[in-house]
């Protein structure tokens, strides 16, 4: 599985802020680039903008094919004309997160003009740093208040951080399959992934660009491990059960355990091997660390409700019944903290056996909930039909 | 999920009930409707009275329907979730035909009058003459249009009468600002000055309470 860096140098549409960005860790990035995509039209009053925050390994190509993989946009069943996030009505915006590898400033960015990439030396970023970078983008576009901020998983963390950090800039917030902090179990799974990357001989201390050989095996194992957490036992059983997949012909002679394999093995290997073609290992380390350090309550003396005191944002919290990575109870805790400051909060658990990944899949109840919440909010915000 | 949740609430004839409840609520007030179902009352209060009305509902199917309809409703439970709200967060807290089904009715009332300035409570009256007559005549748990589930599967674990409720309000020091008894279709019955008659002929009762 020797692999070279296939993350093509694509020119993602972006904006660069030459003044840079000071991070929570105290380091100032000398220059900040935010790569982003937009859909729909910003109205004259600039009041119909919806910011979508993407999850760990996703990107800004929400509703159009990814230029890297050619696959359809990751939320193209949710964002588009007449869809729950209706681009005939709303101006939809999504930025690659700070620390990412799809055009925004991250470990792949040159450390100095024309120099080597940051690599492992890229400063640690937080979810709040990601949000600050997005805030720069919205200001650049002349948007003072977002009609809504919406995101699943790590995107949901960003939604909560937006609402806590810039309450007046968020009319409505939809954190989906998220939590106010990353649990010990989630950190543990991330650590397995990181250790797999470090254990790869091609890791090369993170300076793998020098040889052109990327730590593909380690990154693939990290993805396989993480992918299990995105599914549920029921979903795995339904999709694969204990079915065996015949070994390729060449291996027919090799009778035994390692000729044939379970379908679930083959599926995971496929997930791992395709991932390395579209994601950078140093970005994976940077972003997983940002998620691990996420804890909104800790930013407010341990009091989650305090993060939202006085908020006028309308919240819609969505969880999925079979999601064990971000279980419903963690969403409920956020809902209760919001109750504690008398915030306007809707809270729905969608019944599904698809696990955490349900937020990306065809879940009609979720899509109806999202569409209904947004149109209710649009009425309160005085947005025309 | 919802099919495993205990069935907690009796079917509601909301269309008629809500008109009576809405009649007790001032325009432009902050309202929390506990057991709001698909959000019919909060939508009514928002559209006709400009209220900031929100809901809590235990049945997830109803919650999804309400939110998908643009109503601010959260999945929750009268017994569990009221404790998380701050004092005096609402002008009115509504509990419609649900008091008899909660685990701790007295605590729920206390919470309602902690988080709200006023409480609007409606419940089916177990003192209605038909209930009394059935118990007397047959010696068995009454089954009527209102009390329509067998004792072993009813969600209504805390039935009470109009007089019982007056008594509880007195014990807890709640002021009954308004009250009325109505038939099951929500039509107001004419015994408002006579609790004993209301307790005999009213199929449901509606109270507007505040702290003393």
XYZ file of C-alpha atoms in Angstrom:
597
model
C 0.000 0.000 0.000
C 2.791 2.370 -0.849
C 1.151 5.590 -1.655
C 2.280 9.016 -2.671
C 0.568 12.240 -1.901
C -2.376 12.240 -4.239
C -4.138 15.213 -2.679
C -3.954 17.183 -5.873
C -3.067 20.830 -5.652
C -6.485 22.176 -6.457
C -7.219 25.853 -6.525
C -10.120 26.104 -4.100
C -11.995 29.404 -4.132
C -10.842 31.302 -1.102
C -10.185 34.606 0.585
C -6.920 35.505 2.293
C -6.683 37.775 5.322
C -3.131 39.147 5.373
C -3.505 40.279 8.992
C -3.568 36.631 10.066
C -5.361 35.199 13.085
C -4.393 34.926 16.738
C -5.252 31.467 18.036
C -6.434 30.331 21.467
C -2.963 28.847 22.038
C -1.459 32.324 21.748
C 0.255 31.814 18.403
C -0.597 34.248 15.627
C -0.862 32.773 12.164
C 0.835 35.338 9.933
C -1.779 34.893 7.240
C -5.231 33.316 7.196
C -6.769 31.724 4.128
C -10.366 30.538 4.235
C -11.533 28.357 1.344
C -15.290 28.366 0.896
C -18.213 27.654 -1.405
C -21.565 29.408 -1.659
C -24.947 28.416 -3.061
C -28.001 30.587 -3.680
C -28.161 34.366 -3.569
C -27.535 36.762 -0.722
C -30.517 39.116 -0.466
C -30.117 42.893 -0.526
C -30.445 43.155 3.276
C -27.908 40.311 3.708
C -30.211 38.561 6.151
C -30.735 35.193 4.472
C -27.303 33.637 4.949
C -26.953 30.124 6.359
C -23.503 28.951 7.390
C -22.945 25.221 7.248
C -20.143 23.847 9.404
C -18.613 20.615 8.191
C -17.551 17.558 10.160
C -14.034 16.193 10.768
C -13.213 14.756 7.349
C -15.721 16.633 5.201
C -15.194 19.861 3.309
C -16.813 22.958 1.842
C -18.212 21.081 -1.169
C -21.627 20.658 0.419
C -23.856 20.576 -2.616
C -21.606 19.971 -5.596
C -19.139 17.274 -6.554
C -15.841 17.321 -4.709
C -13.015 18.351 -7.017
C -10.810 15.777 -5.284
C -13.008 12.682 -5.417
C -15.601 13.658 -8.006
C -18.249 12.315 -5.632
C -21.487 14.264 -5.082
C -21.610 16.938 -2.388
C -21.823 15.421 1.084
C -25.151 17.107 1.849
C -26.594 17.347 -1.649
C -29.813 15.745 -0.419
C -30.214 18.536 2.159
C -28.860 21.664 0.458
C -30.274 22.736 -2.880
C -33.303 24.217 -4.604
C -36.466 23.046 -2.852
C -34.495 20.940 -0.366
C -34.621 21.369 3.452
C -31.909 24.031 3.253
C -33.471 25.708 0.261
C -30.992 27.561 -1.918
C -33.894 29.260 -3.725
C -34.544 31.025 -0.460
C -31.291 31.081 1.460
C -27.704 32.006 0.710
C -25.710 28.989 1.851
C -22.090 29.246 2.790
C -19.583 26.592 3.845
C -15.903 27.061 4.632
C -13.164 24.494 4.943
C -12.190 24.527 8.627
C -9.005 26.098 9.881
C -6.493 23.249 10.049
C -8.157 21.439 7.155
C -6.626 20.287 3.883
C -9.051 21.639 1.302
C -7.673 25.113 0.822
C -7.969 26.793 4.228
C -4.866 27.484 6.280
C -3.662 24.222 7.800
C -0.659 21.948 8.197
C -0.299 21.701 4.399
C 0.023 25.470 4.065
C 3.530 26.835 3.602
C 4.935 28.102 6.836
C 6.583 31.007 5.111
C 6.018 32.407 1.662
C 7.122 29.670 -0.742
C 8.636 27.618 2.094
C 7.962 24.122 3.456
C 4.560 23.181 4.863
C 3.838 23.615 8.569
C 3.340 19.889 8.975
C 3.416 18.730 12.578
C 4.503 22.225 13.664
C 1.144 23.722 12.749
C -0.077 25.298 15.981
C -2.895 23.547 17.818
C -6.228 25.047 16.851
C -9.512 24.909 18.716
C -13.091 24.718 17.558
C -13.347 28.371 18.599
C -10.393 29.234 16.330
C -12.242 27.557 13.462
C -15.293 29.655 14.279
C -13.242 32.849 14.435
C -11.886 32.091 10.964
C -15.456 31.612 9.705
C -16.453 34.890 11.350
C -13.778 36.656 9.328
C -15.292 35.182 6.194
C -18.828 36.321 7.056
C -17.552 39.823 7.788
C -15.704 39.797 4.495
C -19.006 38.979 2.797
C -20.746 41.816 4.651
C -22.951 39.522 6.727
C -23.387 40.842 10.271
C -25.986 38.312 11.350
C -26.288 34.795 10.013
C -29.865 33.629 9.670
C -28.715 30.164 10.723
C -25.634 28.156 11.554
C -26.059 24.433 10.943
C -23.729 21.490 11.298
C -23.426 17.850 12.280
C -20.855 16.150 14.516
C -17.822 18.451 14.685
C -19.947 20.848 12.640
C -22.430 20.812 15.547
C -19.608 21.707 17.928
C -18.878 24.724 15.758
C -22.576 25.650 15.791
C -22.601 25.670 19.601
C -19.359 27.637 19.660
C -20.816 30.191 17.229
C -23.881 30.610 19.438
C -21.743 30.966 22.560
C -19.089 33.265 21.095
C -21.132 35.427 18.711
C -24.700 35.248 20.063
C -25.853 38.367 18.236
C -24.535 37.054 14.925
C -26.640 33.864 15.011
C -30.420 34.044 14.650
C -30.911 30.280 14.629
C -28.585 27.420 15.509
C -28.912 23.756 14.577
C -26.339 21.484 16.230
C -26.915 17.964 14.912
C -25.497 14.762 16.424
C -23.170 16.831 18.582
C -22.310 17.566 22.202
C -20.915 20.379 24.311
C -17.686 18.463 24.879
C -15.821 15.484 23.467
C -16.247 12.473 25.733
C -13.402 10.351 27.111
C -14.527 7.487 24.886
C -14.394 9.695 21.805
C -10.943 10.966 22.728
C -9.858 7.363 23.187
C -10.967 6.398 19.684
C -9.201 9.421 18.242
C -6.046 8.420 20.058
C -6.086 4.964 18.450
C -6.263 6.666 15.067
C -3.425 9.044 15.854
C -1.217 6.241 17.130
C -1.862 4.284 13.942
C -0.610 7.266 11.940
C 2.478 7.660 14.139
C 3.221 3.926 13.824
C 3.342 4.041 10.041
C 6.970 3.858 8.763
C 5.986 6.460 6.191
C 5.001 8.897 8.918
C 8.539 10.280 8.918
C 7.938 12.596 11.825
C 5.162 14.268 9.888
C 7.487 15.528 7.173
C 6.264 13.002 4.624
C 6.176 15.572 1.843
C 9.944 15.320 1.683
C 9.864 11.771 0.291
C 6.455 12.022 -1.311
C 5.372 8.827 0.526
C 2.370 9.504 2.756
C 1.556 7.442 5.879
C -1.276 5.791 3.998
C -1.499 2.636 6.094
C -1.676 4.526 9.355
C -4.186 7.005 8.037
C -6.295 4.183 6.619
C -6.357 2.390 9.971
C -7.297 5.654 11.681
C -10.177 6.009 9.245
C -11.291 2.402 9.702
C -11.327 2.781 13.460
C -13.225 6.051 13.288
C -15.641 4.717 10.704
C -16.802 1.993 13.085
C -17.794 4.710 15.543
C -19.899 6.423 12.885
C -22.082 3.344 12.431
C -24.124 1.230 14.783
C -24.156 -2.453 15.510
C -27.588 -2.740 13.911
C -26.424 -0.934 10.787
C -23.340 -3.136 10.448
C -25.435 -6.257 10.979
C -28.040 -5.118 8.482
C -25.461 -4.211 5.837
C -22.971 -7.044 6.267
C -24.047 -9.524 8.886
C -21.510 -12.327 9.026
C -21.404 -12.724 5.273
C -18.142 -13.883 3.770
C -16.833 -12.392 0.611
C -14.984 -14.803 -1.660
C -11.294 -14.135 -2.000
C -10.054 -12.924 -5.365
C -9.218 -15.787 -7.770
C -5.477 -15.523 -7.375
C -5.823 -16.261 -3.718
C -8.033 -19.316 -4.181
C -5.213 -21.707 -3.419
C -4.547 -20.038 -0.136
C -7.183 -21.810 1.880
C -7.704 -20.464 5.346
C -8.703 -17.462 7.286
C -6.945 -14.891 5.214
C -8.205 -15.915 1.826
C -11.871 -15.176 2.208
C -12.874 -12.308 4.353
C -15.986 -10.977 5.985
C -17.798 -8.371 3.970
C -17.407 -5.910 6.810
C -13.628 -6.255 6.575
C -13.679 -5.522 2.890
C -15.934 -2.532 3.472
C -13.658 -1.061 6.123
C -10.574 -1.575 3.989
C -12.285 0.255 1.175
C -13.196 3.097 3.519
C -9.599 3.299 4.686
C -7.944 3.152 1.278
C -10.190 5.758 -0.342
C -9.768 8.111 2.593
C -6.010 8.459 2.174
C -6.538 9.840 -1.310
C -8.536 12.745 -0.020
C -7.181 13.654 3.393
C -3.924 14.828 4.878
C -2.538 13.009 7.928
C -1.319 16.169 9.645
C -4.746 17.761 9.163
C -6.311 14.660 10.676
C -4.110 15.076 13.759
C -4.798 18.805 14.007
C -8.568 18.507 13.702
C -8.999 15.463 15.957
C -7.049 17.343 18.612
C -9.324 20.371 18.222
C -12.346 18.132 18.761
C -10.775 16.449 21.786
C -10.134 19.776 23.478
C -13.659 21.008 22.809
C -15.568 21.696 26.032
C -17.818 24.741 26.012
C -18.595 24.514 29.714
C -14.880 24.610 30.527
C -14.674 27.908 28.658
C -17.281 29.245 31.126
C -16.068 28.076 34.534
C -17.635 24.665 34.077
C -21.156 26.052 33.682
C -22.598 25.116 30.308
C -25.691 27.271 30.774
C -23.457 30.298 31.394
C -22.142 29.947 27.850
C -25.612 30.802 26.568
C -26.900 33.244 29.201
C -29.017 35.960 27.646
C -29.012 34.282 24.250
C -31.764 35.219 21.813
C -30.766 32.553 19.316
C -33.406 29.957 18.464
C -31.958 26.473 18.819
C -32.938 23.195 17.221
C -31.009 20.295 18.676
C -31.159 17.019 16.805
C -29.809 13.647 17.885
C -30.145 10.138 16.461
C -31.336 7.219 18.574
C -28.566 4.790 17.548
C -25.698 7.319 17.669
C -23.312 6.084 20.361
C -20.522 8.521 19.454
C -22.664 11.547 20.312
C -25.509 9.934 22.219
C -28.873 11.604 22.712
C -28.124 12.176 26.389
C -25.351 14.606 25.435
C -27.744 16.532 23.218
C -30.321 16.477 25.991
C -27.755 17.973 28.365
C -27.277 20.850 25.930
C -31.051 21.288 25.624
C -31.393 21.376 29.414
C -28.572 23.888 29.771
C -30.408 26.057 27.250
C -33.633 25.599 29.228
C -31.662 26.847 32.203
C -31.268 30.227 30.535
C -34.825 30.142 29.162
C -33.546 29.926 25.591
C -35.873 29.076 22.749
C -35.011 25.458 22.091
C -36.464 22.635 20.045
C -35.043 19.187 20.667
C -35.725 16.100 18.606
C -34.277 12.614 18.683
C -34.689 10.970 15.293
C -35.385 7.222 15.420
C -32.880 5.434 13.192
C -30.553 2.439 13.281
C -27.894 4.172 11.165
C -25.766 5.503 14.015
C -23.852 8.767 14.000
C -23.650 8.850 10.192
C -27.437 9.263 10.052
C -27.005 13.023 9.780
C -25.482 12.503 6.324
C -27.998 9.937 5.142
C -31.551 9.923 3.920
C -33.528 10.450 7.120
C -36.908 11.904 6.155
C -37.865 12.838 9.735
C -34.611 14.729 10.163
C -35.039 16.530 6.858
C -38.623 17.458 7.707
C -37.517 18.713 11.117
C -34.771 20.844 9.607
C -37.017 22.298 6.907
C -39.817 23.053 9.369
C -37.535 24.626 11.938
C -35.919 26.857 9.316
C -39.208 27.997 7.865
C -40.583 28.698 11.355
C -37.455 30.751 12.117
C -37.693 32.552 8.776
C -41.175 33.658 9.796
C -39.856 34.992 13.111
C -36.924 36.653 11.367
C -39.284 38.345 8.947
C -37.706 36.710 5.895
C -39.957 36.704 2.852
C -41.166 33.335 1.567
C -37.844 4.796 20.915
C -41.363 6.062 21.188
C -43.042 2.675 20.873
C -41.221 1.594 24.030
C -42.028 4.760 25.907
C -44.892 4.403 28.313
C -48.082 5.880 26.948
C -48.560 8.767 29.270
C -51.255 11.001 27.994
C -54.896 10.569 27.267
C -56.146 11.529 23.867
C -56.940 15.185 23.748
C -59.822 16.980 22.268
C -57.518 19.926 21.812
C -59.562 21.961 19.425
C -62.196 22.655 22.048
C -59.963 22.475 25.077
C -57.482 24.956 23.642
C -60.082 27.660 23.155
C -60.846 27.559 26.875
C -57.159 27.567 27.824
C -56.289 30.282 25.335
C -59.044 32.363 26.905
C -57.061 32.461 30.145
C -53.825 33.676 28.538
C -52.964 37.317 27.955
C -51.677 38.395 24.544
C -47.902 38.700 24.013
C -47.047 36.635 27.063
C -44.411 33.927 27.470
C -45.995 30.496 27.616
C -44.708 26.964 28.185
C -47.116 24.193 27.207
C -46.249 20.915 28.916
C -47.497 17.906 26.997
C -48.090 20.091 23.981
C -48.692 17.245 21.528
C -48.174 18.420 17.980
C -48.078 22.049 19.118
C -51.618 23.084 18.268
C -52.033 25.324 21.312
C -48.661 27.026 20.971
C -49.301 27.701 17.310
C -52.703 29.111 18.204
C -51.184 31.349 20.909
C -48.417 32.512 18.573
C -50.698 33.262 15.637
C -53.711 34.751 17.402
C -52.135 36.340 20.486
C -48.532 36.988 19.513
C -47.295 34.889 22.425
C -43.774 33.514 22.738
C -45.105 29.988 23.198
C -42.996 26.863 23.513
C -43.728 23.249 24.248
C -42.517 20.084 25.902
C -43.798 16.734 24.696
C -42.924 13.172 25.639
C -44.061 11.456 22.435
C -41.233 11.814 19.917
C -43.535 11.407 16.924
C -45.504 14.420 18.106
C -42.312 16.376 18.828
C -41.021 15.750 15.323
C -44.363 16.751 13.841
C -44.413 19.968 15.882
C -40.840 21.006 15.066
C -41.315 20.098 11.410
C -44.255 22.480 11.548
C -41.976 25.251 12.806
C -43.058 25.132 16.450
C -40.422 25.354 19.226
C -40.995 22.043 20.962
C -38.566 19.885 22.839
C -38.662 16.255 23.789
C -39.120 16.108 27.508
C -41.161 15.004 30.428
C -43.163 16.969 33.007
C -41.650 14.947 35.850
C -38.024 15.269 34.686
C -37.492 18.438 32.722
C -39.153 21.339 34.540
C -36.416 21.418 37.171
C -33.971 22.693 34.536
C -35.804 25.962 33.886
C -35.014 29.124 35.834
C -37.519 30.809 38.151
C -40.224 32.941 36.561
C -39.081 32.188 33.011
C -42.693 32.202 31.769
C -45.870 34.154 32.364
C -47.952 30.994 32.004
C -47.139 27.322 32.258
C -49.882 25.137 30.792
C -50.587 21.524 31.678
C -53.541 20.303 29.682
C -55.170 16.997 30.638
C -51.846 15.674 31.801
C -51.731 16.201 35.581
C -53.446 12.859 36.238
C -50.763 11.052 34.224
C -47.588 12.429 35.791
C -45.677 10.576 38.486
C -45.598 13.391 41.026
C -48.471 15.800 40.409
C -47.762 17.962 43.447
C -44.112 18.411 42.487
C -45.063 19.173 38.887
C -47.446 21.898 40.115
C -44.715 23.327 42.335
C -42.320 23.435 39.411
C -44.954 25.027 37.185
C -45.496 27.816 39.678
C -41.776 28.222 40.174
C -40.894 28.636 36.510
C -44.137 30.444 35.666
C -45.983 33.314 37.277
C -49.252 31.538 36.587
C -50.245 27.960 35.896
C -53.104 26.800 33.706
C -54.121 23.259 34.596
C -56.859 21.151 33.081
C -57.732 17.621 34.078
C -60.557 15.116 33.687
C -62.765 15.118 36.764
C -62.978 11.787 38.540
C -65.868 13.120 40.607
C -68.285 13.211 37.659
C -71.608 11.552 38.472
C -71.177 8.876 35.797
C -67.888 7.761 37.330
C -69.397 7.682 40.789
C -72.496 5.852 39.586
C -70.519 3.159 37.781
C -68.367 2.464 40.791
C -71.409 2.359 43.059
C -73.561 0.264 40.734
C -71.003 -2.262 39.459
C -68.336 -2.149 42.144
C -65.708 -1.973 39.424
C -63.352 0.696 38.079
C -65.358 3.079 35.949
C -65.019 3.085 32.161
C -66.404 6.208 30.527
C -65.714 8.278 27.449
C -63.146 10.231 29.475
C -61.778 7.386 31.591
C -61.599 4.890 28.788
C -58.691 2.606 29.662
C -58.725 -0.422 31.915
C -57.152 0.058 35.346
C -54.215 -2.176 34.482
C -53.172 -0.190 31.439
C -54.326 3.331 32.041
C -51.644 6.029 31.968
C -53.848 8.025 34.345
C -52.235 6.993 37.582
C -53.295 10.008 39.638
C -56.981 10.708 39.020
C -58.511 13.468 41.108
C -61.757 15.328 41.515
C -62.532 19.029 41.354
C -62.792 19.132 45.143
C -59.510 17.261 45.552
C -57.820 19.838 43.387
C -59.256 22.777 45.307
C -58.021 21.083 48.456
C -54.485 20.642 47.062
C -54.364 24.292 45.957
C -55.364 25.355 49.490
C -52.708 23.112 51.058
C -50.010 24.395 48.721
C -51.104 27.995 49.115
C -52.003 28.560 45.476
C -54.526 31.222 44.592
C -57.250 30.009 42.238
C -57.706 33.068 40.075
C -60.229 31.472 37.764
C -61.713 28.052 37.348
C -64.399 26.385 35.335
C -65.859 22.982 34.677
C -66.856 21.821 31.238
C -68.278 18.794 29.497
C -65.992 16.566 27.493
C -66.522 18.568 24.320
C -65.105 21.595 26.117
C -68.422 23.395 26.467
C -68.515 25.416 29.624
C -70.858 24.161 32.235
C -72.884 26.647 34.282
C -71.774 25.664 37.811
C -68.862 27.968 38.241
C -69.952 29.276 41.597
C -70.687 25.838 43.020
C -67.673 23.534 43.229
C -69.777 20.658 44.528
C -72.109 20.801 41.560
C -69.176 21.229 39.182
C -67.604 18.170 40.778
C -70.738 16.207 40.010
C -71.507 17.443 36.506
C -68.204 18.647 35.072
C -66.304 16.124 32.988
C -63.187 18.250 32.938
C -61.954 21.160 34.995
C -59.706 24.068 34.144
C -57.843 26.176 36.703
C -55.806 29.341 36.508
C -53.457 29.457 39.501
C -50.834 31.765 40.867
C -48.597 31.732 43.876
C -50.035 33.437 46.939
